């Protein structure tokens, strides 16, 4: 049996200040003025998830027993639009289903960002954590349809397909990170509004609440996908503070711990990606934000949080779109080398190193 060393895991928690309330304010976009209207805060709605459907068996070939290595790499996969066909920032619905099947067949288990930051991942023996990230809050990620007066998750949206897959694979739980835009154009305002793709404005907050109630987590992605590298410090802070405010307005008291850089572009003052404040003239209060983790747009699989070189302030990701293949990264992670995958020893109290 290969020799391996074991040392104790430690967990850390960080308390974050709650965001302020969202005002009914007009937001300036380079090409248009987009208005994000205030919705009354409400309890999490009862929305019917999609019914489970039979899942095809993956063509991926399971590997044999793996040597535990909890200092190995963790893929943070990145999806944008899930539509009819592959393209730039797009994957087809069939491809999305196939990627879920492949990850499951190859021994990957979803985790949340909070579990990585707090070092509380509890992964079965021989399995590897994977963090799902969904950028831009498009209707293709999460749609509602009305059936006999009841809101139902569209089974052809990414959320519908993911929940359906989880129902058929109970070793997976509803985990993942949605990096949302509260006031973007073309329906990218909390997963759709103004009738775009059949989505009503009144459903926006219901969707965000539903995700949080299911166990998914929420991430800041600015107010309307601003290219932060071109803006002043004041605009950068307004974008990030208002993004956090919108999430707090939908899910009162929610702690936003992560931020995904639009286009992978950093602000001129990189420190503002992590901490900052903005004064809301309407409410006459200063709104602060704090991000423990910042996501790049690419870069490959991330280091384990137990690796001394783990840097949550610059987390690389694996973007999936037309022209890329998930299997390319997973194949590389199955080989020895700097991208060798994290493999759990099944004991959440220890860290195993081969």
Short mmCIF file of N, CA and C in Angstrom, two decimals, residues 79 277 309 331:
data_model
loop_
_atom_site.label_atom_id
_atom_site.label_comp_id
_atom_site.label_asym_id
_atom_site.label_seq_id
_atom_site.Cartn_x
_atom_site.Cartn_y
_atom_site.Cartn_z
N UNK A 79 -20.16 27.66 -16.08
CA UNK A 79 -21.13 27.69 -17.16
C UNK A 79 -21.74 29.07 -17.28
N UNK A 277 -16.87 50.28 -0.09
CA UNK A 277 -18.13 50.83 0.39
C UNK A 277 -18.66 51.85 -0.60
N UNK A 309 -0.54 26.77 -0.44
CA UNK A 309 -0.52 27.78 -1.51
C UNK A 309 -1.93 28.18 -1.97
N UNK A 331 -9.16 14.51 -17.77
CA UNK A 331 -8.10 13.57 -18.15
C UNK A 331 -6.75 14.01 -17.58
#
